[in-house]
Every structure is written in C-alpha cells, then in structure tokens.
mmCIF file of C-alpha atoms in Angstrom:
data_model
loop_
_atom_site.group_PDB
_atom_site.id
_atom_site.type_symbol
_atom_site.label_atom_id
_atom_site.label_comp_id
_atom_site.label_asym_id
_atom_site.label_seq_id
_atom_site.Cartn_x
_atom_site.Cartn_y
_atom_site.Cartn_z
ATOM 1 C CA PHE D 1 17.274 2.132 -3.224
ATOM 2 C CA CYS D 2 15.763 0.185 -6.403
ATOM 3 C CA LEU D 3 16.804 -1.804 -9.356
ATOM 4 C CA MET D 4 15.287 -1.657 -12.365
ATOM 5 C CA ALA D 5 15.472 -4.724 -15.017
ATOM 6 C CA VAL D 6 16.958 -3.951 -18.300
ATOM 7 C CA PRO D 7 14.041 -2.719 -21.322
ATOM 8 C CA GLY D 8 14.599 -5.717 -23.396
ATOM 9 C CA LYS D 9 11.998 -8.165 -25.407
ATOM 10 C CA VAL D 10 9.480 -9.240 -23.397
ATOM 11 C CA ALA D 11 10.091 -12.739 -21.959
ATOM 12 C CA ALA D 12 8.963 -15.714 -22.724
ATOM 13 C CA SER D 13 6.377 -17.841 -19.972
ATOM 14 C CA ARG D 14 9.585 -20.564 -20.242
ATOM 15 C CA LEU D 15 12.756 -18.692 -18.081
ATOM 16 C CA PRO D 16 16.212 -19.540 -19.683
ATOM 17 C CA PRO D 17 18.144 -22.228 -17.920
ATOM 18 C CA LEU D 18 19.169 -20.523 -14.528
ATOM 19 C CA PRO D 19 21.383 -22.097 -11.795
ATOM 20 C CA THR D 20 18.617 -24.102 -9.074
ATOM 21 C CA VAL D 21 17.816 -22.044 -5.770
ATOM 22 C CA GLY D 22 19.836 -24.368 -4.385
ATOM 23 C CA GLU D 23 22.710 -22.990 -6.565
ATOM 24 C CA ILE D 24 21.817 -19.495 -6.125
ATOM 25 C CA ILE D 25 21.917 -19.995 -1.952
ATOM 26 C CA LYS D 26 25.596 -21.435 -2.178
ATOM 27 C CA LEU D 27 27.136 -19.298 -4.956
ATOM 28 C CA PHE D 28 25.487 -15.986 -2.563
ATOM 29 C CA ARG D 29 26.202 -17.708 0.351
ATOM 30 C CA LEU D 30 23.407 -17.472 1.657
ATOM 31 C CA LYS D 31 22.020 -18.374 5.436
ATOM 32 C CA ALA D 32 18.808 -18.486 6.715
ATOM 33 C CA GLN D 33 18.793 -16.176 10.037
ATOM 34 C CA LYS D 34 17.070 -17.367 12.357
ATOM 35 C CA GLN D 35 16.095 -13.612 13.755
ATOM 36 C CA LEU D 36 13.869 -12.593 11.322
ATOM 37 C CA SER D 37 12.712 -15.746 10.835
ATOM 38 C CA GLN D 38 13.502 -16.996 7.078
ATOM 39 C CA ASN D 39 12.467 -20.322 6.087
ATOM 40 C CA PHE D 40 13.515 -21.475 2.246
ATOM 41 C CA LEU D 41 11.344 -23.353 0.350
ATOM 42 C CA LEU D 42 13.058 -24.707 -2.226
ATOM 43 C CA ASP D 43 10.566 -27.615 -4.230
ATOM 44 C CA LEU D 44 9.206 -26.083 -7.359
ATOM 45 C CA ARG D 45 6.465 -28.226 -7.548
ATOM 46 C CA LEU D 46 5.422 -26.492 -3.778
ATOM 47 C CA THR D 47 6.095 -22.597 -5.232
ATOM 48 C CA ASP D 48 4.057 -23.767 -8.413
ATOM 49 C CA LYS D 49 1.493 -24.877 -6.238
ATOM 50 C CA ILE D 50 1.507 -21.364 -4.337
ATOM 51 C CA VAL D 51 1.237 -19.701 -7.330
ATOM 52 C CA ARG D 52 -1.953 -21.508 -9.082
ATOM 53 C CA GLN D 53 -4.086 -20.788 -5.433
ATOM 54 C CA ALA D 54 -3.281 -16.880 -6.497
ATOM 55 C CA GLY D 55 -5.886 -18.112 -9.745
ATOM 56 C CA LYS D 56 -4.531 -17.217 -13.929
ATOM 57 C CA LEU D 57 -1.819 -15.138 -13.866
ATOM 58 C CA LYS D 58 -0.846 -14.719 -17.773
ATOM 59 C CA ASN D 59 -0.805 -10.296 -18.352
ATOM 60 C CA THR D 60 -1.658 -9.008 -14.159
ATOM 61 C CA HIS D 61 0.606 -7.652 -12.668
ATOM 62 C CA VAL D 62 2.176 -9.018 -9.196
ATOM 63 C CA CYS D 63 3.988 -8.584 -6.018
ATOM 64 C CA GLU D 64 5.557 -11.149 -4.350
ATOM 65 C CA VAL D 65 6.605 -10.441 -0.432
ATOM 66 C CA GLY D 66 9.929 -10.818 0.708
ATOM 67 C CA PRO D 67 10.894 -13.287 -2.130
ATOM 68 C CA GLY D 68 14.311 -14.632 -0.513
ATOM 69 C CA PRO D 69 16.547 -16.386 -2.755
ATOM 70 C CA GLY D 70 13.213 -16.260 -5.595
ATOM 71 C CA GLY D 71 11.998 -19.216 -5.974
ATOM 72 C CA ILE D 72 8.130 -18.243 -5.657
ATOM 73 C CA THR D 73 9.771 -15.953 -7.522
ATOM 74 C CA ARG D 74 10.288 -18.350 -10.479
ATOM 75 C CA SER D 75 6.927 -19.610 -10.608
ATOM 76 C CA ILE D 76 5.307 -16.517 -10.706
ATOM 77 C CA LEU D 77 7.202 -15.608 -13.575
ATOM 78 C CA SER D 78 6.720 -19.327 -15.718
ATOM 79 C CA ALA D 79 3.037 -18.242 -14.720
ATOM 80 C CA GLY D 80 3.935 -15.575 -17.151
ATOM 81 C CA VAL D 81 3.192 -12.639 -15.346
ATOM 82 C CA LYS D 82 2.965 -9.073 -17.356
ATOM 83 C CA GLN D 83 5.074 -7.516 -14.232
ATOM 84 C CA LEU D 84 6.994 -8.263 -11.304
ATOM 85 C CA LEU D 85 7.413 -6.167 -8.929
ATOM 86 C CA LEU D 86 9.646 -7.558 -5.837
ATOM 87 C CA ILE D 87 10.382 -6.170 -2.015
ATOM 88 C CA GLU D 88 12.690 -7.521 -0.402
ATOM 89 C CA LYS D 89 14.875 -6.465 3.107
ATOM 90 C CA ASP D 90 17.625 -8.798 2.958
ATOM 91 C CA ALA D 91 20.078 -7.111 1.499
ATOM 92 C CA ARG D 92 21.737 -10.541 0.535
ATOM 93 C CA PHE D 93 19.564 -11.225 -1.610
ATOM 94 C CA ILE D 94 19.467 -8.465 -4.533
ATOM 95 C CA PRO D 95 22.011 -10.410 -6.694
ATOM 96 C CA GLY D 96 20.161 -13.445 -6.879
ATOM 97 C CA LEU D 97 17.006 -11.879 -7.412
ATOM 98 C CA GLN D 98 19.422 -9.387 -10.237
ATOM 99 C CA MET D 99 19.955 -12.608 -12.208
ATOM 100 C CA LEU D 100 15.984 -13.384 -11.939
ATOM 101 C CA SER D 101 15.804 -9.885 -13.472
ATOM 102 C CA GLU D 102 17.928 -10.317 -16.143
ATOM 103 C CA ALA D 103 16.737 -13.306 -17.837
ATOM 104 C CA ALA D 104 13.194 -12.468 -18.261
ATOM 105 C CA PRO D 105 14.276 -8.419 -19.263
ATOM 106 C CA GLY D 106 11.674 -5.480 -18.924
ATOM 107 C CA LYS D 107 8.964 -7.728 -16.394
ATOM 108 C CA VAL D 108 10.512 -7.128 -12.768
ATOM 109 C CA HIS D 109 11.466 -4.227 -10.677
ATOM 110 C CA ILE D 110 13.243 -5.222 -7.527
ATOM 111 C CA VAL D 111 13.184 -2.637 -4.297
ATOM 112 C CA HIS D 112 15.104 -3.388 -1.525
ATOM 113 C CA GLY D 113 13.034 -2.135 2.134
ATOM 114 C CA ASP D 114 10.074 -3.120 4.158
ATOM 115 C CA ILE D 115 7.269 -3.815 3.163
ATOM 116 C CA LEU D 116 5.135 -2.801 6.637
ATOM 117 C CA THR D 117 6.804 0.791 5.707
ATOM 118 C CA TYR D 118 6.290 0.554 1.491
ATOM 119 C CA LYS D 119 3.354 2.572 -0.215
ATOM 120 C CA MET D 120 2.178 0.575 -1.895
ATOM 121 C CA GLU D 121 -0.400 3.398 -3.502
ATOM 122 C CA LYS D 122 1.874 4.040 -5.981
ATOM 123 C CA ALA D 123 2.921 0.040 -6.632
ATOM 124 C CA PHE D 124 0.773 -0.492 -9.926
ATOM 125 C CA PRO D 125 -0.303 1.616 -12.776
ATOM 126 C CA LYS D 126 -3.054 3.750 -12.728
ATOM 127 C CA HIS D 127 -5.115 2.683 -15.509
ATOM 128 C CA LEU D 128 -5.498 -0.670 -13.229
ATOM 129 C CA LYS D 129 -7.857 0.424 -10.677
ATOM 130 C CA LYS D 130 -11.518 -0.834 -10.517
ATOM 131 C CA ASN D 131 -14.658 -0.241 -8.775
ATOM 132 C CA TRP D 132 -14.917 -1.928 -5.266
ATOM 133 C CA GLU D 133 -17.693 -3.207 -6.545
ATOM 134 C CA ASP D 134 -16.158 -4.498 -9.859
ATOM 135 C CA GLU D 135 -13.522 -7.630 -10.279
ATOM 136 C CA PRO D 136 -10.683 -7.932 -8.443
ATOM 137 C CA PRO D 137 -7.991 -6.164 -11.095
ATOM 138 C CA ASP D 138 -5.090 -7.990 -12.247
ATOM 139 C CA ILE D 139 -3.178 -7.007 -9.504
ATOM 140 C CA HIS D 140 -2.252 -10.221 -6.929
ATOM 141 C CA ILE D 141 -0.269 -10.403 -3.625
ATOM 142 C CA ILE D 142 1.931 -13.504 -3.245
ATOM 143 C CA GLY D 143 4.534 -13.411 -0.469
ATOM 144 C CA ASN D 144 5.748 -16.889 2.157
ATOM 145 C CA LEU D 145 6.116 -14.308 5.146
ATOM 146 C CA PRO D 146 8.130 -14.959 7.600
ATOM 147 C CA PHE D 147 7.015 -15.960 10.945
ATOM 148 C CA SER D 148 7.430 -12.512 13.018
ATOM 149 C CA VAL D 149 5.983 -9.897 10.292
ATOM 150 C CA SER D 150 3.072 -12.261 9.109
ATOM 151 C CA THR D 151 0.024 -11.167 12.042
ATOM 152 C CA PRO D 152 1.475 -7.341 12.017
ATOM 153 C CA LEU D 153 1.624 -7.397 8.105
ATOM 154 C CA ILE D 154 -1.795 -8.657 7.427
ATOM 155 C CA ILE D 155 -3.567 -6.657 10.109
ATOM 156 C CA LYS D 156 -2.095 -3.958 8.718
ATOM 157 C CA TRP D 157 -3.343 -5.234 5.309
ATOM 158 C CA LEU D 158 -6.559 -5.777 6.759
ATOM 159 C CA GLU D 159 -7.020 -1.870 7.893
ATOM 160 C CA ASN D 160 -6.188 -0.699 4.495
ATOM 161 C CA VAL D 161 -8.747 -3.356 3.603
ATOM 162 C CA SER D 162 -11.787 -1.774 5.538
ATOM 163 C CA LYS D 163 -10.355 2.179 4.344
ATOM 164 C CA LYS D 164 -9.216 0.764 0.745
ATOM 165 C CA ASP D 165 -5.850 2.905 0.535
ATOM 166 C CA GLY D 166 -2.934 1.493 0.010
ATOM 167 C CA PRO D 167 -2.885 -1.970 -2.489
ATOM 168 C CA PHE D 168 -6.736 -1.241 -2.270
ATOM 169 C CA ILE D 169 -6.976 1.735 -2.939
ATOM 170 C CA TYR D 170 -6.686 -0.899 -7.385
ATOM 171 C CA GLY D 171 -9.370 -2.429 -6.652
ATOM 172 C CA ARG D 172 -10.302 -5.965 -4.209
ATOM 173 C CA THR D 173 -6.496 -6.905 -4.959
ATOM 174 C CA GLN D 174 -6.508 -10.593 -4.559
ATOM 175 C CA MET D 175 -3.974 -11.960 -1.511
ATOM 176 C CA THR D 176 -2.169 -15.535 -1.315
ATOM 177 C CA LEU D 177 0.289 -15.876 1.689
ATOM 178 C CA THR D 178 2.160 -18.362 4.116
ATOM 179 C CA PHE D 179 1.283 -18.298 7.532
ATOM 180 C CA GLN D 180 2.028 -20.300 10.374
ATOM 181 C CA LYS D 181 0.291 -23.369 10.254
ATOM 182 C CA GLU D 182 -2.014 -22.087 13.884
ATOM 183 C CA VAL D 183 -2.012 -18.849 12.012
ATOM 184 C CA ALA D 184 -3.656 -19.425 9.368
ATOM 185 C CA GLU D 185 -6.138 -22.076 12.022
ATOM 186 C CA ARG D 186 -6.940 -18.905 13.517
ATOM 187 C CA LEU D 187 -7.687 -16.759 10.133
ATOM 188 C CA THR D 188 -10.174 -19.477 9.101
ATOM 189 C CA ALA D 189 -11.865 -20.878 12.340
ATOM 190 C CA ASN D 190 -16.310 -20.771 12.060
ATOM 191 C CA PRO D 191 -17.924 -19.810 15.631
ATOM 192 C CA GLY D 192 -17.094 -22.129 18.029
ATOM 193 C CA GLY D 193 -14.176 -23.780 16.671
ATOM 194 C CA LYS D 194 -11.084 -23.632 19.201
ATOM 195 C CA GLN D 195 -9.086 -21.483 16.903
ATOM 196 C CA ARG D 196 -11.468 -19.197 16.347
ATOM 197 C CA SER D 197 -9.558 -15.019 17.700
ATOM 198 C CA ARG D 198 -9.280 -12.138 17.483
ATOM 199 C CA LEU D 199 -8.171 -12.397 14.065
ATOM 200 C CA SER D 200 -10.877 -14.655 12.830
ATOM 201 C CA ILE D 201 -13.434 -11.474 12.443
ATOM 202 C CA MET D 202 -10.592 -9.372 11.713
ATOM 203 C CA SER D 203 -9.892 -10.441 9.056
ATOM 204 C CA GLN D 204 -13.541 -12.449 7.799
ATOM 205 C CA HIS D 205 -15.683 -9.652 8.296
ATOM 206 C CA LEU D 206 -13.276 -8.199 5.336
ATOM 207 C CA CYS D 207 -12.678 -11.166 2.658
ATOM 208 C CA THR D 208 -13.756 -14.321 1.585
ATOM 209 C CA VAL D 209 -10.757 -16.207 3.494
ATOM 210 C CA GLU D 210 -9.257 -19.478 2.113
ATOM 211 C CA ASN D 211 -6.956 -21.887 3.839
ATOM 212 C CA CYS D 212 -5.193 -23.380 0.478
ATOM 213 C CA PHE D 213 -3.540 -26.128 1.983
ATOM 214 C CA VAL D 214 -0.794 -27.454 4.381
ATOM 215 C CA ILE D 215 2.898 -27.287 3.070
ATOM 216 C CA PRO D 216 5.443 -29.224 5.904
ATOM 217 C CA GLY D 217 7.754 -28.034 7.815
ATOM 218 C CA GLN D 218 10.330 -30.433 5.951
ATOM 219 C CA ALA D 219 10.338 -28.856 2.828
ATOM 220 C CA PHE D 220 11.888 -25.465 3.974
ATOM 221 C CA VAL D 221 15.499 -24.631 4.433
ATOM 222 C CA PRO D 222 15.964 -24.602 7.804
ATOM 223 C CA LYS D 223 13.010 -26.803 8.716
ATOM 224 C CA PRO D 224 10.669 -24.100 10.686
ATOM 225 C CA GLU D 225 9.047 -26.133 14.484
ATOM 226 C CA VAL D 226 5.816 -25.846 12.661
ATOM 227 C CA ASP D 227 3.720 -26.791 9.233
ATOM 228 C CA VAL D 228 3.438 -23.632 7.178
ATOM 229 C CA ALA D 229 -0.137 -23.226 5.764
ATOM 230 C CA VAL D 230 -1.186 -21.020 2.693
ATOM 231 C CA VAL D 231 -3.794 -18.746 2.420
ATOM 232 C CA HIS D 232 -6.130 -16.840 -0.182
ATOM 233 C CA PHE D 233 -8.131 -13.547 0.648
ATOM 234 C CA THR D 234 -10.368 -12.081 -1.788
ATOM 235 C CA PRO D 235 -11.803 -8.437 0.024
ATOM 236 C CA LEU D 236 -15.534 -9.091 0.143
ATOM 237 C CA VAL D 237 -17.754 -5.965 -1.728
ATOM 238 C CA GLN D 238 -19.327 -5.010 1.312
ATOM 239 C CA PRO D 239 -17.915 -6.027 4.936
ATOM 240 C CA LYS D 240 -19.626 -8.125 7.518
ATOM 241 C CA ILE D 241 -19.529 -5.569 10.209
ATOM 242 C CA GLN D 242 -19.781 -1.618 8.421
ATOM 243 C CA GLN D 243 -18.260 0.022 11.221
ATOM 244 C CA PRO D 244 -14.725 1.645 10.931
ATOM 245 C CA PHE D 245 -11.119 -0.337 11.520
ATOM 246 C CA GLU D 246 -10.762 1.234 14.749
ATOM 247 C CA LEU D 247 -13.613 0.166 16.465
ATOM 248 C CA VAL D 248 -14.656 -3.098 14.997
ATOM 249 C CA GLU D 249 -10.745 -3.554 16.584
ATOM 250 C CA LYS D 250 -11.844 -2.396 19.591
ATOM 251 C CA VAL D 251 -14.810 -4.077 20.282
ATOM 252 C CA VAL D 252 -13.036 -7.582 19.296
ATOM 253 C CA ARG D 253 -9.984 -7.344 21.190
ATOM 254 C CA SER D 254 -11.780 -6.456 24.181
ATOM 255 C CA VAL D 255 -14.066 -9.695 24.339
ATOM 256 C CA PHE D 256 -11.299 -11.979 23.411
ATOM 257 C CA GLN D 257 -9.336 -10.599 25.821
ATOM 258 C CA PHE D 258 -10.275 -12.403 28.232
ATOM 259 C CA ARG D 259 -10.690 -15.869 26.264
ATOM 260 C CA ARG D 260 -11.757 -18.733 29.060
ATOM 261 C CA LYS D 261 -14.717 -16.378 30.398
ATOM 262 C CA TYR D 262 -18.165 -15.555 29.640
ATOM 263 C CA CYS D 263 -17.933 -12.879 26.933
ATOM 264 C CA PHE D 264 -19.470 -10.334 29.804
ATOM 265 C CA ARG D 265 -16.057 -10.082 31.525
ATOM 266 C CA GLY D 266 -14.497 -8.773 28.106
ATOM 267 C CA LEU D 267 -16.442 -6.461 27.050
ATOM 268 C CA GLU D 268 -16.801 -4.476 30.556
ATOM 269 C CA THR D 269 -13.264 -3.756 29.871
ATOM 270 C CA LEU D 270 -14.696 -0.592 26.687
ATOM 271 C CA PHE D 271 -16.585 1.021 29.497
ATOM 272 C CA PRO D 272 -15.108 3.216 32.838
ATOM 273 C CA GLU D 273 -15.105 2.027 36.270
ATOM 274 C CA SER D 274 -18.048 4.608 36.760
ATOM 275 C CA GLY D 275 -21.121 2.411 35.931
ATOM 276 C CA ARG D 276 -19.667 0.509 34.218
ATOM 277 C CA LEU D 277 -21.206 -3.076 35.433
ATOM 278 C CA LYS D 278 -25.053 -1.128 34.296
ATOM 279 C CA ARG D 279 -23.612 0.659 30.186
ATOM 280 C CA THR D 280 -21.988 -3.151 29.837
ATOM 281 C CA GLU D 281 -25.858 -4.805 30.787
ATOM 282 C CA GLN D 282 -27.509 -1.999 28.101
ATOM 283 C CA LEU D 283 -24.884 -2.794 25.495
ATOM 284 C CA MET D 284 -25.501 -6.675 25.734
ATOM 285 C CA MET D 285 -29.784 -5.791 25.671
ATOM 286 C CA THR D 286 -29.546 -3.947 22.377
ATOM 287 C CA ALA D 287 -26.881 -5.797 20.949
ATOM 288 C CA ASN D 288 -29.204 -9.323 21.894
ATOM 289 C CA VAL D 289 -26.252 -11.238 23.592
ATOM 290 C CA ASP D 290 -26.195 -13.604 25.941
ATOM 291 C CA PRO D 291 -23.886 -12.678 28.390
ATOM 292 C CA THR D 292 -22.458 -16.143 29.404
ATOM 293 C CA LEU D 293 -21.048 -16.947 25.103
ATOM 294 C CA ARG D 294 -17.656 -17.380 25.900
ATOM 295 C CA PRO D 295 -16.169 -14.875 23.108
ATOM 296 C CA PHE D 296 -14.890 -18.146 20.687
ATOM 297 C CA GLN D 297 -19.179 -19.239 20.724
ATOM 298 C CA LEU D 298 -20.061 -15.530 18.968
ATOM 299 C CA SER D 299 -21.713 -15.637 15.730
ATOM 300 C CA MET D 300 -20.268 -12.127 12.463
ATOM 301 C CA SER D 301 -23.633 -11.123 13.496
ATOM 302 C CA GLN D 302 -23.417 -11.505 16.525
ATOM 303 C CA PHE D 303 -20.271 -9.547 16.116
ATOM 304 C CA ARG D 304 -22.038 -7.561 14.270
ATOM 305 C CA ASN D 305 -24.526 -6.228 16.604
ATOM 306 C CA LEU D 306 -22.412 -5.327 19.854
ATOM 307 C CA CYS D 307 -20.184 -3.280 17.269
ATOM 308 C CA ASP D 308 -23.396 -1.089 15.579
ATOM 309 C CA THR D 309 -24.695 -1.109 19.112
ATOM 310 C CA TYR D 310 -21.056 0.765 20.568
ATOM 311 C CA ARG D 311 -21.127 3.000 17.990
ATOM 312 C CA LYS D 312 -24.385 4.562 18.718
ATOM 313 C CA MET D 313 -22.862 4.444 22.981
ATOM 314 C CA CYS D 314 -20.128 7.060 21.592
ATOM 315 C CA ASP D 315 -22.202 8.530 19.751
ATOM 316 C CA GLU D 316 -24.245 9.659 22.719
ATOM 317 C CA ASP D 317 -20.722 9.824 24.862
ATOM 318 C CA PRO D 318 -18.092 10.722 22.835
ATOM 319 C CA GLY D 319 -15.911 10.335 25.394
ATOM 320 C CA LEU D 320 -16.115 7.036 25.386
ATOM 321 C CA PHE D 321 -14.699 6.124 22.641
ATOM 322 C CA VAL D 322 -10.999 7.238 24.116
ATOM 323 C CA TYR D 323 -11.781 5.322 27.208
ATOM 324 C CA ASN D 324 -8.902 3.224 27.764
ATOM 325 C CA TYR D 325 -9.067 -0.054 29.916
ATOM 326 C CA ARG D 326 -5.706 -0.554 30.763
ATOM 327 C CA GLN D 327 -4.280 2.542 31.140
ATOM 328 C CA GLU D 328 -7.215 3.008 34.604
ATOM 329 C CA LEU D 329 -5.717 0.507 35.408
ATOM 330 C CA ARG D 330 -2.231 1.232 36.061
ATOM 331 C CA GLN D 331 -3.635 4.582 36.850
ATOM 332 C CA LYS D 332 -5.234 2.631 39.564
ATOM 333 C CA LYS D 333 -2.402 0.679 40.489
ATOM 334 C CA ARG D 334 -0.289 3.585 40.728
ATOM 335 C CA ARG D 335 -2.798 4.774 43.359
ATOM 336 C CA ASN D 336 -2.519 2.113 45.206
ATOM 337 C CA LEU D 337 1.189 2.094 45.844
ATOM 338 C CA LEU D 338 1.386 6.313 46.195
ATOM 339 C CA GLU D 339 -1.273 5.257 49.380
ATOM 340 C CA SER D 340 0.676 2.197 50.430
ATOM 341 C CA THR D 341 4.062 3.715 50.773
ATOM 342 C CA SER D 342 1.799 6.668 52.200
ATOM 343 C CA GLU D 343 0.101 4.815 54.678
ATOM 344 C CA LEU D 344 3.624 2.662 55.476
ATOM 345 C CA GLU D 345 5.283 6.329 55.838
ATOM 346 C CA GLN D 346 2.579 7.355 58.104
ATOM 347 C CA THR D 347 3.587 4.161 60.653
ATOM 348 C CA GLU D 348 6.815 5.050 60.857
ATOM 349 C CA GLU D 349 6.495 8.291 61.803
ATOM 350 C CA GLU D 350 4.117 7.037 64.649
ATOM 351 C CA ASN D 351 6.351 3.978 65.378
#
C-alpha cells in the first residue's frame, strides 16, 4: 500500500523541530532485526556526508531505499529536494517516516514494499526523462542497504543499466549506496588487486564507480562486525563491453569460477566436454589472452575481447550459449552413480 503526504505548502530545506532519530526508535520501540541485517545510522553528520556524495540535490527527485528510522531521510529533505520517494519493506518504520512526511508536506511519498520487486519504471514523472547521451537526469537513488540485499540489488540495477530500463528508463540515473567495506573494495578493484572479482567487471564496464569514504562499524546501531563504505555510481554513455548483460555475466562468472587457477580453467566451463580443449584454445587465441593469467589479472579490454569472441562462437553455434557446465557435471555424476549401482548389483548377483 502507499501513503501520500498531505499536499500543502512546499517545505523549506530546514525541517521543523522533530524528535531525534534515537527518540523515534524509542517512541515506536524499533529494534534492528538481525535476520534482515538492519543497522541504524543515527549520526546526522554522517548521514549529511552520505547525501553530499550524491551531488547537488536541490529541486531533484530522490528515491531512498530502506530508510528505516529516517536518518538519511532527514539529510535528503534538508538538501532541498523537490520530491522524495521512500521504499521501506519493514512496516514498523512507516509511522516514524509518516512523521517526517508531515514535517515536509507535499514532498514525501512512502511505499511499503520490496525494492527488489518494486517497478521503478513508474517511480518518477515522465518529463524528467533524458536521452542516454545527455547529462544524468535530476533523479538520484540513495540508500543505506542491508548487507543481505546489497549484492543482489546492485546486480539487478546493473542489468537495468545495461538494458536502459527500471530506474534507468529516465537516463543515466546516479546511485549513492552503502555496502560492506569488502564488497565496496570489490566494486572498485583494479586489475591485479586482490579484491578484483566478478562484481568489479560487471560494475566498471557499465558505470563510473567511486568508493567515496568508509564509515566505521561503531557508528551504527547495533554495531556490525565490519566497516561500511559509501559508493557512488554514474552509468557510462557507452559500456566498455558492448554485449548483452547475460553474455557478459556468463563469461565473467566462468572466468572467476576458479579464482586461484589460470583463467584457462574457468573459460573451459563455457564449452561442452566434447571439444572443450580445442574451443577454449580457439577462444583465448582469438581474444589474444594469455591462458596462464589469473582471473584477477585480466584487464577490461581482455574481458571485452573474450566476450566479443564468445559471442561470435555462439552465433556460429546457437546451442552454445544455453550450455550449462554445472548441469552437465550433475548429469555426469548421476550417470556414474547409476553405473556404479548397476555394477554393484551385478556383482552381488554373481556372488
């Protein structure tokens, strides 16, 4: 369901006196739920700092993901936004957010729902749409994401960037989000870095990714076991790998499947057992990639060459893209199990 702020005079940037975030937590008896990996940020100096990383927000439209008790929400409203969409899954936080809504009449729209299923294509007015080649639209996504949802959500949004749908139907919408420090390091890792991973390639080939600053764990309530980093994303006009999202993800996932081994070992899993060695050699030779490099040593241009070459091989053999290495492995194990069971039964009969 949706709750809409009562229309009225446009609120000034400065909010009227309100209970502190800590007081709202006490008032509504809010407690962070461990199973939802919730951590509250109560220090408004830090929430202001997060919001500043998004850039100038005056008269812009903002979607905040998982506002919780509303710490970052206050900082967004204080930045003078035109409209603020709040998407909160946990119903316990709605009454506290409604208080903020009433303090900024006409500005806040609260949705009780799950960001993973919410249709972002209809979240903002149509007149805000810009061409992909233009400057980013006056739309921002901001969120202190629960750890459990951060990685699947950013992968979903990167796919949206690739297809120019979801929140990116309006243009190159910018995102300012929190992640576990280690995840943020993966998102921004350079070739050769120990944190270089699938996330590094998938995010950097589609966006400019900036690791803004780190928030120590003790700033949150309850204190998580890790520090948190704020990451800013701006979609690129041209992706660095111009292939469909699913194809890029399949190649990148295969390469990093055996992270500590040579990249040749991971790329083998793109091909059926019959002719695997020959086709892997063909892929690496055509893409001009040294088979003895480790996955984290590969540059973005080498990943681009691999994806482009694999695409050509898929065009020549339409059944290749749907090939699934793990499925073949499971079938092989099942066959071996049936054969060994049959042999055992035969031996027992002979005995």
